[in-house]
Coordinates of C-alpha atoms in Angstrom, one line a residue:
Chain A
X41 CA -12.8 -87.0 146.5
X42 CA -11.5 -90.1 148.2
X43 CA -12.9 -93.0 146.2
X44 CA -15.0 -93.7 143.2
X45 CA -18.2 -95.8 143.3
X46 CA -19.3 -97.4 140.0
X47 CA -23.1 -97.1 140.0
X48 CA -24.6 -99.6 137.5
X49 CA -28.3 -99.4 136.7
X50 CA -31.0 -100.1 134.1
X51 CA -33.3 -97.2 133.3
X52 CA -36.3 -99.5 133.7
X53 CA -35.4 -100.4 137.3
X54 CA -37.4 -98.9 140.1
X55 CA -34.8 -99.6 142.7
X56 CA -32.3 -98.1 140.3
X57 CA -34.5 -95.0 140.2
X58 CA -34.6 -94.8 144.0
X59 CA -30.8 -94.9 144.1
X60 CA -30.5 -92.2 141.4
X61 CA -32.6 -89.9 143.6
X62 CA -30.3 -90.3 146.7
X63 CA -27.0 -90.5 144.9
X64 CA -26.0 -86.8 144.9
X65 CA -26.6 -86.6 148.7
X66 CA -24.7 -89.9 149.1
X67 CA -21.7 -88.6 147.1
X68 CA -21.5 -85.4 149.3
X69 CA -21.9 -87.4 152.6
X70 CA -19.3 -90.0 151.7
X71 CA -17.0 -87.7 149.8
X72 CA -16.9 -90.0 146.9
X73 CA -17.2 -89.7 143.1
X74 CA -20.1 -91.6 141.5
X75 CA -19.6 -93.0 138.0
X76 CA -23.1 -93.4 136.5
X77 CA -23.1 -96.5 134.3
X78 CA -26.5 -97.4 132.7
X79 CA -26.5 -100.8 131.0
X80 CA -29.1 -103.0 129.4
X81 CA -30.1 -105.5 132.0
X82 CA -32.2 -107.6 129.6
X83 CA -29.0 -109.1 128.2
X84 CA -28.0 -110.3 131.7
X85 CA -31.4 -111.6 132.5
X86 CA -30.9 -114.0 129.6
X87 CA -27.6 -115.2 131.1
X88 CA -28.9 -115.7 134.7
X89 CA -32.4 -116.9 133.7
X90 CA -33.9 -114.5 136.3
X91 CA -37.2 -112.9 135.7
X92 CA -38.4 -109.4 136.6
X93 CA -40.0 -109.5 140.1
X94 CA -43.4 -108.5 138.7
X95 CA -43.5 -111.8 136.8
X96 CA -43.1 -114.0 139.9
X97 CA -46.2 -115.2 141.8
X98 CA -46.4 -113.8 145.4
X99 CA -43.2 -111.8 144.9
X100 CA -45.1 -109.4 142.5
X101 CA -47.6 -108.4 145.1
X102 CA -45.0 -107.9 147.8
X103 CA -42.8 -106.0 145.3
X104 CA -45.5 -103.5 144.5
X105 CA -46.0 -102.8 148.2
X106 CA -42.3 -102.6 148.9
X107 CA -41.7 -100.1 146.1
X108 CA -44.4 -97.8 147.4
X109 CA -43.0 -98.1 150.9
X110 CA -39.4 -97.5 150.0
X111 CA -40.5 -94.4 148.0
X112 CA -42.5 -93.1 151.0
X113 CA -39.5 -93.9 153.3
X114 CA -37.2 -91.6 151.2
X115 CA -40.1 -89.2 150.4
X116 CA -39.5 -89.7 146.7
X117 CA -42.4 -89.1 144.3
X118 CA -43.1 -92.4 142.5
X119 CA -45.7 -94.5 140.7
X120 CA -45.4 -97.8 139.0
X121 CA -45.4 -97.1 135.3
X122 CA -48.3 -98.4 133.3
X123 CA -45.9 -100.2 130.8
X124 CA -43.4 -102.2 132.8
X125 CA -40.8 -103.5 132.3
X126 CA -39.5 -101.9 129.1
X127 CA -36.3 -101.8 127.1
X128 CA -33.7 -99.3 128.2
X129 CA -31.8 -99.2 125.0
X130 CA -32.9 -95.8 123.7
X131 CA -32.3 -93.8 126.9
X132 CA -28.9 -95.6 127.4
X133 CA -27.8 -94.5 124.0
X134 CA -28.8 -90.9 124.7
X135 CA -26.9 -91.0 128.0
X136 CA -23.6 -92.2 126.5
X137 CA -23.9 -89.7 123.6
X138 CA -24.4 -86.8 126.1
X139 CA -21.5 -88.1 128.2
X140 CA -19.3 -88.2 125.2
X141 CA -20.3 -84.8 123.9
X142 CA -21.0 -82.8 127.1
X143 CA -19.4 -84.7 130.0
X144 CA -20.5 -86.7 133.1
X145 CA -22.4 -84.0 134.9
X146 CA -24.8 -83.3 132.0
X147 CA -25.2 -87.1 131.5
X148 CA -26.1 -87.5 135.1
X149 CA -28.7 -84.7 134.9
X150 CA -30.2 -86.5 131.8
X151 CA -30.2 -89.8 133.7
X152 CA -32.1 -88.2 136.6
X153 CA -34.6 -86.6 134.2
X154 CA -35.2 -89.9 132.2
X155 CA -35.8 -91.8 135.4
X156 CA -38.3 -89.2 136.6
X157 CA -40.0 -89.2 133.2
X158 CA -40.6 -93.0 133.6
X159 CA -41.3 -93.3 137.4
X160 CA -43.0 -90.0 138.1
X161 CA -44.6 -88.8 134.9
X162 CA -45.4 -92.3 133.5
X163 CA -43.8 -91.7 130.1
X164 CA -42.7 -94.7 128.1
X165 CA -38.9 -94.0 127.9
X166 CA -38.3 -97.0 125.7
X167 CA -39.7 -94.9 122.8
X168 CA -37.1 -92.7 121.0
X169 CA -39.5 -89.7 120.7
X170 CA -39.9 -89.7 124.5
X171 CA -36.2 -89.8 125.0
X172 CA -35.7 -86.9 122.5
X173 CA -38.4 -84.9 124.3
X174 CA -36.8 -85.3 127.7
X175 CA -33.4 -84.4 126.2
X176 CA -34.9 -81.3 124.5
X177 CA -36.3 -80.1 127.7
X178 CA -32.7 -80.1 129.1
X179 CA -31.7 -77.9 126.1
X180 CA -30.0 -80.6 124.0
X181 CA -30.6 -80.2 120.3
X182 CA -33.6 -82.2 119.0
X183 CA -32.0 -83.3 115.7
X184 CA -28.7 -84.1 117.3
X185 CA -30.3 -86.4 119.9
X186 CA -32.4 -88.1 117.2
X187 CA -29.3 -88.7 115.2
X188 CA -27.4 -90.0 118.2
X189 CA -30.1 -92.7 118.8
X190 CA -29.3 -94.2 115.4
X191 CA -25.5 -93.5 115.5
X192 CA -23.6 -96.8 115.0
X193 CA -20.8 -95.8 117.4
X194 CA -23.3 -95.0 120.1
X195 CA -25.2 -98.2 119.6
X196 CA -21.9 -100.1 119.9
X197 CA -21.0 -98.1 123.0
X198 CA -24.1 -99.3 124.8
X199 CA -23.4 -102.9 123.9
X200 CA -19.8 -102.5 125.1
X201 CA -20.9 -100.9 128.4
X202 CA -23.3 -103.8 128.9
X203 CA -20.6 -106.3 128.1
X204 CA -18.3 -104.5 130.5
X205 CA -20.9 -104.7 133.3
X206 CA -21.3 -108.4 132.8
X207 CA -17.5 -108.9 132.9
X208 CA -17.5 -107.1 136.2
X209 CA -20.1 -109.6 137.5
X210 CA -23.0 -107.1 137.5
X211 CA -26.4 -108.8 137.1
X212 CA -28.9 -106.5 138.9
X213 CA -29.9 -102.9 139.3
X214 CA -28.8 -101.0 141.1
X215 CA -25.3 -102.5 141.5
X216 CA -22.4 -100.8 143.1
X217 CA -18.7 -101.5 142.9
X218 CA -16.1 -100.0 145.2
X219 CA -12.5 -101.2 145.4
X220 CA -13.6 -104.2 143.2
X221 CA -16.1 -105.0 146.0
X222 CA -19.6 -105.6 144.5
X223 CA -22.8 -104.6 146.3
X224 CA -26.2 -105.5 144.8
X225 CA -29.4 -103.6 145.5
X226 CA -30.6 -100.2 146.7
X227 CA -30.8 -101.8 150.2
X228 CA -27.0 -102.3 150.2
X229 CA -26.2 -98.6 150.0
X230 CA -25.7 -98.6 153.8
X231 CA -23.0 -101.2 153.4
X232 CA -21.4 -99.2 150.5
X233 CA -21.4 -96.2 152.8
X234 CA -19.9 -98.2 155.7
X235 CA -17.3 -99.7 153.4
X236 CA -16.3 -96.2 152.1
X237 CA -16.0 -94.8 155.6
X238 CA -14.2 -97.7 157.2
X239 CA -12.1 -98.8 154.3
X240 CA -13.7 -102.2 154.3
X241 CA -14.2 -104.9 156.9
Chain B
X4 CA -44.1 -104.9 174.9
X5 CA -45.7 -102.6 172.3
X6 CA -46.0 -104.8 169.2
X7 CA -45.3 -108.2 168.0
X8 CA -43.2 -109.1 164.9
X9 CA -43.8 -112.4 163.1
X10 CA -40.3 -113.7 162.2
X11 CA -40.7 -116.3 159.4
X12 CA -37.6 -118.2 158.4
X13 CA -36.3 -121.5 157.0
X14 CA -33.6 -123.3 159.0
X15 CA -31.5 -123.7 155.8
X16 CA -31.5 -119.9 155.1
X17 CA -28.2 -118.1 155.8
X18 CA -29.9 -114.7 155.9
X19 CA -32.5 -116.2 158.2
X20 CA -29.5 -117.3 160.4
X21 CA -28.1 -113.7 160.4
X22 CA -31.5 -112.4 161.6
X23 CA -31.7 -115.1 164.2
X24 CA -28.4 -113.9 165.6
X25 CA -29.5 -110.2 166.0
X26 CA -33.2 -110.8 167.0
X27 CA -32.8 -110.7 170.8
X28 CA -31.0 -107.4 170.6
X29 CA -33.6 -106.1 168.1
X30 CA -36.4 -107.1 170.4
X31 CA -34.9 -105.2 173.3
X32 CA -34.1 -102.2 171.3
X33 CA -37.5 -101.9 169.7
X34 CA -39.4 -103.1 172.7
X35 CA -41.3 -105.7 170.7
X36 CA -42.1 -109.3 171.0
X37 CA -40.7 -111.6 168.3
X38 CA -42.8 -114.7 167.3
X39 CA -40.3 -117.2 165.8
X40 CA -42.0 -119.0 162.9
X41 CA -39.9 -121.6 161.1
X42 CA -41.5 -122.9 157.9
X43 CA -40.5 -125.1 155.0
X44 CA -39.6 -122.8 152.2
X45 CA -39.2 -125.6 149.6
X46 CA -43.0 -125.7 149.4
X47 CA -43.1 -122.0 148.5
X48 CA -40.2 -122.2 146.0
X49 CA -42.4 -124.6 144.0
X50 CA -45.2 -122.1 143.9
X51 CA -43.1 -119.1 142.9
X52 CA -40.7 -121.1 140.6
X53 CA -37.8 -119.3 142.3
X54 CA -34.4 -121.0 142.8
X55 CA -31.9 -120.8 145.6
X56 CA -29.4 -118.0 144.9
X57 CA -26.6 -120.6 144.8
X58 CA -28.2 -122.2 141.7
X59 CA -28.3 -119.0 139.6
X60 CA -25.3 -118.1 137.4
X61 CA -23.4 -114.9 138.5
X62 CA -25.7 -114.5 141.5
X63 CA -24.1 -117.5 143.1
X64 CA -20.6 -115.9 143.2
X65 CA -21.9 -112.6 144.4
X66 CA -24.1 -114.4 147.0
X67 CA -21.2 -116.2 148.6
X68 CA -19.3 -112.9 148.9
X69 CA -22.2 -111.1 150.3
X70 CA -22.9 -113.7 152.9
X71 CA -19.3 -113.6 154.2
X72 CA -19.4 -109.8 154.2
X73 CA -22.7 -109.5 156.0
X74 CA -21.4 -112.0 158.6
X75 CA -18.3 -109.9 159.1
X76 CA -20.4 -106.7 159.3
X77 CA -22.4 -108.1 162.2
X78 CA -19.3 -110.0 163.6
X79 CA -21.2 -113.2 163.4
X80 CA -19.3 -116.5 163.1
X81 CA -20.3 -118.1 159.9
X82 CA -19.3 -120.5 157.1
X83 CA -21.2 -121.7 154.1
X84 CA -22.2 -125.3 155.0
X85 CA -20.7 -128.1 152.8
X86 CA -24.2 -129.4 152.1
X87 CA -26.4 -126.6 150.9
X88 CA -29.3 -126.1 150.6
X89 CA -31.0 -128.8 152.7
X90 CA -34.5 -129.8 153.9
X91 CA -35.6 -128.0 157.0
X92 CA -38.4 -130.4 157.9
X93 CA -36.7 -132.3 160.8
X94 CA -35.5 -129.2 162.7
X95 CA -38.9 -127.5 162.1
X96 CA -40.7 -130.5 163.7
X97 CA -38.4 -130.4 166.7
X98 CA -39.0 -126.6 167.1
X99 CA -42.8 -126.9 167.2
X100 CA -42.7 -129.9 169.5
X101 CA -40.5 -127.9 171.9
X102 CA -42.7 -124.9 171.7
X103 CA -45.8 -127.0 172.4
X104 CA -44.1 -128.8 175.4
X105 CA -41.8 -126.2 176.9
X106 CA -42.9 -122.8 175.5
X107 CA -41.6 -120.1 173.2
X108 CA -38.4 -119.2 175.0
X109 CA -37.1 -122.7 175.0
X110 CA -38.1 -123.1 171.3
X111 CA -36.2 -119.9 170.4
X112 CA -33.1 -121.2 172.2
X113 CA -33.3 -124.4 170.2
X114 CA -33.8 -122.5 166.9
X115 CA -30.6 -120.5 167.7
X116 CA -28.7 -123.6 168.5
X117 CA -29.9 -125.4 165.3
X118 CA -29.0 -122.5 163.1
X119 CA -25.5 -122.4 164.7
X120 CA -25.1 -126.1 164.3
X121 CA -25.6 -125.6 160.5
X122 CA -23.9 -122.3 159.8
X123 CA -21.1 -122.4 162.4
X124 CA -20.4 -126.1 163.0
X125 CA -21.2 -127.3 159.5
X126 CA -23.5 -130.1 160.8
X127 CA -26.2 -131.4 158.4
X128 CA -29.4 -130.4 160.3
X129 CA -31.6 -132.1 157.8
X130 CA -30.7 -135.4 159.5
X131 CA -32.8 -136.5 162.4
X132 CA -29.8 -137.7 164.5
X133 CA -28.2 -134.2 164.2
X134 CA -31.4 -132.6 165.3
X135 CA -31.6 -135.0 168.3
X136 CA -28.0 -134.3 169.2
X137 CA -28.5 -130.5 169.2
X138 CA -31.7 -130.9 171.3
X139 CA -30.0 -133.3 173.7
X140 CA -27.2 -130.8 174.3
X141 CA -29.9 -128.3 175.4
X142 CA -31.1 -131.0 177.9
X143 CA -34.2 -132.2 176.0
X144 CA -34.8 -135.9 176.4
X145 CA -33.2 -137.9 173.5
X146 CA -36.0 -140.4 173.2
X147 CA -38.7 -137.8 173.4
X148 CA -37.2 -135.7 170.6
X149 CA -36.7 -138.8 168.5
X150 CA -40.4 -139.7 169.0
X151 CA -41.4 -136.1 168.3
X152 CA -39.8 -136.2 164.8
X153 CA -42.1 -139.0 163.9
X154 CA -45.2 -137.8 165.7
X155 CA -48.1 -137.3 163.2
X156 CA -49.5 -134.3 165.1
X157 CA -46.1 -132.6 164.9
X158 CA -45.7 -133.4 161.2
X159 CA -49.1 -131.9 160.6
X160 CA -48.2 -128.8 162.6
X161 CA -45.2 -128.1 160.4
X162 CA -47.4 -128.4 157.3
X163 CA -50.0 -126.2 158.8
X164 CA -47.4 -123.5 159.8
X165 CA -46.0 -123.7 156.2
X166 CA -49.5 -123.3 154.8
X167 CA -50.1 -120.4 157.2
X168 CA -47.0 -118.7 156.0
X169 CA -48.0 -119.0 152.4
X170 CA -51.5 -117.7 153.2
X171 CA -49.8 -114.6 154.8
X172 CA -47.9 -114.0 151.5
X173 CA -44.6 -115.2 152.9
X174 CA -42.2 -116.5 150.2
X175 CA -38.7 -115.8 151.5
X176 CA -36.4 -116.1 154.5
X177 CA -36.3 -114.2 156.6
X178 CA -39.6 -112.5 156.2
X179 CA -41.2 -110.2 158.8
X180 CA -44.8 -109.2 159.4
X181 CA -45.8 -106.2 161.6
X182 CA -49.3 -104.8 161.6
X183 CA -50.0 -107.0 158.6
X184 CA -47.2 -105.1 156.8
X185 CA -44.8 -107.6 155.1
X186 CA -41.0 -107.1 155.0
X187 CA -38.8 -109.5 153.0
X188 CA -35.1 -110.0 153.8
X189 CA -32.5 -109.5 156.5
X190 CA -31.7 -106.2 154.9
X191 CA -35.3 -104.9 155.6
X192 CA -34.8 -105.1 159.4
X193 CA -33.9 -101.4 159.4
X194 CA -37.3 -100.7 157.8
X195 CA -39.1 -103.0 160.3
X196 CA -37.4 -101.0 163.1
X197 CA -38.3 -97.7 161.6
X198 CA -41.9 -99.0 161.2
X199 CA -42.1 -100.1 164.8
X200 CA -40.7 -96.8 166.1
X201 CA -42.7 -94.5 163.9
X202 CA -46.0 -96.5 163.7
X203 CA -45.6 -96.7 160.0
X204 CA -45.2 -94.2 157.2

């Protein structure tokens, strides 16, 4: 592996989902390691005063159309969830617990599964029972996941990771950092790729 | 020419400027006609409640960095103007007067020159004397341009074009429409190209 790419995202972000679906291929193609870093974007929205796109007149209609179009472009199965946006606290806790206990690869698989639960199967992943169900399907222990969601250390870890994201200047999802260079948005992945290949410009 | 692309932009928009610099090549490559459609985005910002990126905490710092990086990516000469953002009413009036009197090609050349006056030469293009100066350098008659900026029909034309943009769902700059399909942002040009080539997806 040449470089690492910090991949920041919020589990309720549709463009974050699209990136999550192409990240494995991206990693192989660019010969880079991806560090998956879920954080809770709600905390940042308060700092920036920004609103979710779906709450902005005119932008909301465009946004729905763009999401469907980007999904078709990548041939990714996708539908706008019936409850949107939602809190990503519970799935973020489960992610960091899995990473602590079982490592990055397992945590990545969980992240991909949680994203699909929300954006393909229309399950409300803000609810702890849904998070537990998704984790159980991946063979994690039901009781252990349930406990993890209420574990004070894990709760703290999610807050710390969110603070860390904000310190790094992260305010959107997805958001990539390579060589301390920040790239905001799924549609900047081509620039991230060019940056990795060329060493910057 | 196969298709036409409506290219909506505001003269104070840096990403609109970047698109303006690549549009001729884009048109040749995609074998399409570009209809240049300046409008006054301030009117739309009131409707959507959105703010310029430079006025949003965290986003402003990122934005400055992204602008420089996108400019370097395309090898476009660029600097953030010292007065930003500004009103685009005066240059928009000159544009539509030139289009009426001398046709689309001349109007396009004027648009490119005005954009460069603002984003390369750091001239405040919201000021009528600056607009007149840029037009004069392109051999338009100084007095005629001065008169055009106060011509009631031309004033009305800019308002009508802005209303037209809003009716079409345009809220950003640049904004492209092909086959009634809307694409927002300089970074959607690759999708516009793919759409033109493939006939949609």
